[in-house]
Tab-separated table of C-alpha atoms in Angstrom:
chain	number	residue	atom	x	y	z
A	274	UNK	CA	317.368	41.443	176.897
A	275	UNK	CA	320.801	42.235	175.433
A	276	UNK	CA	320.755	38.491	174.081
A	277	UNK	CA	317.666	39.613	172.037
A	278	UNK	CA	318.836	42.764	170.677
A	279	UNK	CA	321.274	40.636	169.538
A	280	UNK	CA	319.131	38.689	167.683
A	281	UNK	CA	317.031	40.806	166.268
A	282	UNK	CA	320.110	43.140	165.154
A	283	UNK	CA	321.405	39.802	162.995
A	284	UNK	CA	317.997	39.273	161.507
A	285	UNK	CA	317.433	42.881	160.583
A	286	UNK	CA	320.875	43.533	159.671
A	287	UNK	CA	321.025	40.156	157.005
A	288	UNK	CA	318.018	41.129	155.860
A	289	UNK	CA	318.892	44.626	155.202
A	290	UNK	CA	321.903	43.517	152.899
A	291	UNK	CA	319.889	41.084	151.109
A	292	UNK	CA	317.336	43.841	150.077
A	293	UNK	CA	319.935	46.072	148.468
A	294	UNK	CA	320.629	43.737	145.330
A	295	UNK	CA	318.717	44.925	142.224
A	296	UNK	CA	316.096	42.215	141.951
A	297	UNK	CA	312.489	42.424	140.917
A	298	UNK	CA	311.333	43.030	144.470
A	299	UNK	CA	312.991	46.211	144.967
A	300	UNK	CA	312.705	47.692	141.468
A	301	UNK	CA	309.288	47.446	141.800
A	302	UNK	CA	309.077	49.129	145.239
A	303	UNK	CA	310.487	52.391	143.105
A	304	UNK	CA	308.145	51.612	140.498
A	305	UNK	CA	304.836	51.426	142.289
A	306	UNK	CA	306.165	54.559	144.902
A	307	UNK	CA	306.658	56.572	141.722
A	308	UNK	CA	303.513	55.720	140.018
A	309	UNK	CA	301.585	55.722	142.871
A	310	UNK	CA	302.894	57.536	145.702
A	311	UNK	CA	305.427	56.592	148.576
A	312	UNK	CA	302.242	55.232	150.292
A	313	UNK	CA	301.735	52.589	148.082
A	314	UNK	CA	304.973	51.533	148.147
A	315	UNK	CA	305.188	50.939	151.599
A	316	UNK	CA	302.227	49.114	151.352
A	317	UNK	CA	303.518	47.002	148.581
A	318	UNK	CA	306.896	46.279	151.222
A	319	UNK	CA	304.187	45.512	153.903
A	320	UNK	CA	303.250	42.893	151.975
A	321	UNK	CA	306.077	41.109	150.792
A	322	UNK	CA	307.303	41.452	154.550
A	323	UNK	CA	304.374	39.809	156.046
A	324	UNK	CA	305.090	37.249	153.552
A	325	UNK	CA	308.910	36.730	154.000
A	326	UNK	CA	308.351	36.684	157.871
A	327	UNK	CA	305.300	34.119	158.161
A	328	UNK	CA	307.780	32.118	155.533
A	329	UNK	CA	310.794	32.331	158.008
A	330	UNK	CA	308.373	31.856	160.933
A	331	UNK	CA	306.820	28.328	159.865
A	332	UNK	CA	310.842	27.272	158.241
A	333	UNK	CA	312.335	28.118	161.706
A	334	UNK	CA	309.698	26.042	163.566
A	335	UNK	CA	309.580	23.079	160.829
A	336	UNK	CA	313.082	22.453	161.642
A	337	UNK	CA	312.381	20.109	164.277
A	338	UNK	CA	310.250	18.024	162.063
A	339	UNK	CA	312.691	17.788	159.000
A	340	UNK	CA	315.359	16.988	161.264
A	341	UNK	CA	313.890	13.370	162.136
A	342	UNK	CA	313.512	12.820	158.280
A	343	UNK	CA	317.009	12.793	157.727
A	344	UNK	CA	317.310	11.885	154.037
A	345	UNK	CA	314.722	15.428	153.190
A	346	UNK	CA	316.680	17.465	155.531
A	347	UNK	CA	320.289	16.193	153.936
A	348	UNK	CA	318.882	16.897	150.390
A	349	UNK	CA	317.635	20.273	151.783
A	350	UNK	CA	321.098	20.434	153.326
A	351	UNK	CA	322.993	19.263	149.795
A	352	UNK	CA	320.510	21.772	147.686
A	353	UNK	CA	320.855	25.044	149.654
A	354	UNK	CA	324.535	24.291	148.846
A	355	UNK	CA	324.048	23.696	145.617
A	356	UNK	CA	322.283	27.307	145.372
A	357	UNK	CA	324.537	28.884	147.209
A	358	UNK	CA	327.331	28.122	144.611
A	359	UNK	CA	324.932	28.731	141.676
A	360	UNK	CA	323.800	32.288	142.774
A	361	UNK	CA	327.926	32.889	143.660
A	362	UNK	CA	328.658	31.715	139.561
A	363	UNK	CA	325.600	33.600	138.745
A	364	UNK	CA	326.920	36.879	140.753
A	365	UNK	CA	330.570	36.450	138.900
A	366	UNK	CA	329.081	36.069	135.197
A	367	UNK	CA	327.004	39.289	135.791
A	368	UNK	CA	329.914	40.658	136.984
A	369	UNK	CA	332.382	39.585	134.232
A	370	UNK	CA	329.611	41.027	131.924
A	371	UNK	CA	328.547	43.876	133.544
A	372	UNK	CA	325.183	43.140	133.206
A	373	UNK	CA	323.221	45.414	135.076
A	374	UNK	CA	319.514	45.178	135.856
A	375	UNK	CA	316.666	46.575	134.140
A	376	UNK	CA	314.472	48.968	135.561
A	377	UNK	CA	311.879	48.715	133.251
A	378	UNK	CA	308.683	46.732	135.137
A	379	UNK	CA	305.184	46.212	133.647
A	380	UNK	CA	302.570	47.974	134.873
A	381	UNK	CA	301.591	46.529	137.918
A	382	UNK	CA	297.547	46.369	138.345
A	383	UNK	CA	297.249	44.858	141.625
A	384	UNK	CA	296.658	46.832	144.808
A	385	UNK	CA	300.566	47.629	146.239
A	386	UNK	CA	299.525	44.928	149.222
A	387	UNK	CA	298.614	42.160	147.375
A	388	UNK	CA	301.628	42.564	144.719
A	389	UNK	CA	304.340	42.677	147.604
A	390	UNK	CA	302.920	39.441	148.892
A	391	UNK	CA	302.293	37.722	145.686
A	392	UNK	CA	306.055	38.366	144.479
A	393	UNK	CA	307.007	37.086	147.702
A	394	UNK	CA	305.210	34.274	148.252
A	395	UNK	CA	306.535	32.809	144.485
A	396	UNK	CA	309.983	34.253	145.687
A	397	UNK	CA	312.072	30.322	145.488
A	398	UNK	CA	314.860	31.942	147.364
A	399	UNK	CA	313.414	32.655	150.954
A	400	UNK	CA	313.473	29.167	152.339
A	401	UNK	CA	317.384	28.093	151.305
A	402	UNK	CA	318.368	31.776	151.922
A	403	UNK	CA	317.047	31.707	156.014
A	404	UNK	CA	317.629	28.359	156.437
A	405	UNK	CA	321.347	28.744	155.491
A	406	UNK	CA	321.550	31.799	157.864
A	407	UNK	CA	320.079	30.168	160.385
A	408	UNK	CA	322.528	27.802	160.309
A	409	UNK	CA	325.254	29.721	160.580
A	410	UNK	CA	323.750	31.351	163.421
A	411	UNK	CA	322.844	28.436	165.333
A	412	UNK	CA	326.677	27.429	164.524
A	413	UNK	CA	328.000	30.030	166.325
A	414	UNK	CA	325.417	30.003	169.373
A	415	UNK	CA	323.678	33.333	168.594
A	416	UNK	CA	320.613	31.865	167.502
A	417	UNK	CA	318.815	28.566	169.583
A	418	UNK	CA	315.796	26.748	169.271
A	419	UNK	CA	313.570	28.997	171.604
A	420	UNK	CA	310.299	30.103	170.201
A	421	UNK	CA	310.896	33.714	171.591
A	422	UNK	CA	314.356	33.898	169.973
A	423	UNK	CA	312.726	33.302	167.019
A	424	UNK	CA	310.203	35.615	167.571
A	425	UNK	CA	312.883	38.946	167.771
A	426	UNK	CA	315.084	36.909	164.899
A	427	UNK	CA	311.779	37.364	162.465
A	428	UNK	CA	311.159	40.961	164.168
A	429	UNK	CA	314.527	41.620	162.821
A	430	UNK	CA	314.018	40.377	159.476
A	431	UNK	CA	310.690	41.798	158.950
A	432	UNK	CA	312.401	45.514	160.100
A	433	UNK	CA	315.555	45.201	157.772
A	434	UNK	CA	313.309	44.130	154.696
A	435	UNK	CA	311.403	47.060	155.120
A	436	UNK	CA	314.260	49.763	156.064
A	437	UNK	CA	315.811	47.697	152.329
A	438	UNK	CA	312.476	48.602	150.490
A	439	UNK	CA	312.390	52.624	151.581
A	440	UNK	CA	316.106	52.554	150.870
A	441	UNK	CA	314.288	51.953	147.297
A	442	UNK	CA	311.196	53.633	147.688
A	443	UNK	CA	312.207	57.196	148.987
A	444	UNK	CA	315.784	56.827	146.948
A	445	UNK	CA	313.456	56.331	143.685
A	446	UNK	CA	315.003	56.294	140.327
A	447	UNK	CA	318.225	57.744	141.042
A	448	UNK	CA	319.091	55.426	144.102
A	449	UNK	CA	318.929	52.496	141.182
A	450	UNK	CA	320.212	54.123	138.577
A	451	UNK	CA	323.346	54.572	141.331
A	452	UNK	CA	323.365	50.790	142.251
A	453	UNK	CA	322.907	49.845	138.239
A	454	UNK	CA	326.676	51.570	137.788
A	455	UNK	CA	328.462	50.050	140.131
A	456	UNK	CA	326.077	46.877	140.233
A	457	UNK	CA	329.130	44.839	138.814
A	458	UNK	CA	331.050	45.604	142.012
A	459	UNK	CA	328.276	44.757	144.055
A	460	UNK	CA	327.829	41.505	141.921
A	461	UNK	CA	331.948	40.552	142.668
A	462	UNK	CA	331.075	41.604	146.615
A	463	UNK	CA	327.652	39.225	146.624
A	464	UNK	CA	329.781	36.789	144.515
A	465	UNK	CA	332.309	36.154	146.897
A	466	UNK	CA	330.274	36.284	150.214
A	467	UNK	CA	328.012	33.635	148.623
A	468	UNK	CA	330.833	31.575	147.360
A	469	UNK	CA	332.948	31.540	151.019
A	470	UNK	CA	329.636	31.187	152.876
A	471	UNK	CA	329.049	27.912	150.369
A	472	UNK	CA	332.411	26.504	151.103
A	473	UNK	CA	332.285	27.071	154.793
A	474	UNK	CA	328.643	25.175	155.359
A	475	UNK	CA	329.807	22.229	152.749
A	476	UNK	CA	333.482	21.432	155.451
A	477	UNK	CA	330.273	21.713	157.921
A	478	UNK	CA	328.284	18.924	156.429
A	479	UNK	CA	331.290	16.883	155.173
A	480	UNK	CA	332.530	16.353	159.157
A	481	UNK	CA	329.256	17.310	160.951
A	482	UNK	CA	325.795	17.084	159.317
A	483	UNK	CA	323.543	20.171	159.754
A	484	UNK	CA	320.876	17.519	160.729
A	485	UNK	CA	323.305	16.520	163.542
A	486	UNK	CA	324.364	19.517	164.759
A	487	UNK	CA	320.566	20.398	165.210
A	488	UNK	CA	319.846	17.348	167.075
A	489	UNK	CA	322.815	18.540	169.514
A	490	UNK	CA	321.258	22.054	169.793
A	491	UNK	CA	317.296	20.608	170.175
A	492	UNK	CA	318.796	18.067	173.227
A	493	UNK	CA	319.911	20.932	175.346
A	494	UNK	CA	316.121	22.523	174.617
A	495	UNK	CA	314.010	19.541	175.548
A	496	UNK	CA	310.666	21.133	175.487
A	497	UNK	CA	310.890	22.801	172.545
């Protein structure tokens, strides 16, 4: 049981870091809680965590298949490298320029549910993002190819997005307008977590594939 809690305290506690950047998602879980009530926003996180997690779910478990089509899981290897570096630049330029984010959103029509899952689902950054992490975590042993590992690992990811969004949601206005002066700090700290973890995973794949490494991992859990 311990071996779970462990698990699920990575997943929630990656996700819970990963909500705090000022991005569209979380701006507009202050928008929609202020405009229409705290309700609302945590209906609106509902839905982009159902999203994020059924995303996560079906990644984790289509491992196994991109692994034996080696050339689509190296490119998916080389390009969530690739976007690991480009968010890290990204991070340092909006740093350098102190370019903080706008809290000014349209008004949002849908119902709070449906516009958490939309801005999930069309959210390009889930897949490389999890897939990196669980990498790393099936690196060091924490995480392995056992469907109810993964099931606490997305438990935990599902609870830190939404402890992220009502960081957001009860915090309102003031919370961001908090984050938005010292957002060039937090773009340096993002910067240079991105930009080690992106240098660590390509000396990975330059003396031990990913797709390897998960062969290794699925051999020792044959009926997976």
């Amino acid at each position: 049981m311990i071996k779970f809690l462990k698990i699920f305290g990575w997943g929630l506690t990656i996700s819970f870091l990963g909500s705090l950047p000022l991005g569209t998602m979380n701006v507009a879980a202050t928008h929609i809680a202020i405009q229409q009530g705290v309700n609302a926003g945590l209906i609106y996180a509902s839905g982009s965590m159902m999203i994020e997690i059924i995303v996560v779910r079906f990644t984790l478990v289509g491992i196994k298949w991109l692994i034996s089509r080696n050339k689509i899981f190296r490119l998916l290897e080389l390009s969530t490298i690739a976007l690991l570096f480009a968010l890290a630049v990204a991070s340092f330029i909006a740093a350098y320029k102190m370019a903080g984010f706008s809290n000014s959103l349209p008004i949002l029509s849908f119902h709070p549910f449906w516009t958490g899952a939309i801005l999930s689902a069309t959210n390009p950054l889930h897949i490389p993002f999890w897939l990196g992490w669980s990498t790393v975590l099936f690196d060091k042993g924490i995480l392995k190819p056992v469907p109810v590992q993964y099931n606490f690992f997305v438990l935990g990811i599902g609870t830190g997005t939404m402890l992220g969004f009502m960081v957001f949601i009860f915090g309102g206005n003031y919370f961001v307008s908090q984050i938005a002066q010292h957002q060039n700090i937090l773009n340096w700290i993002i910067g240079i977590v991105l930009l080690a973890t992106g240098i660590i995973q390509a000396k990975k794949i330059i003396s031990v594939p990913a797709s390897v490494r998960y062969k290794k991992i699925l051999l020792e859990h044959p009926n997976y």
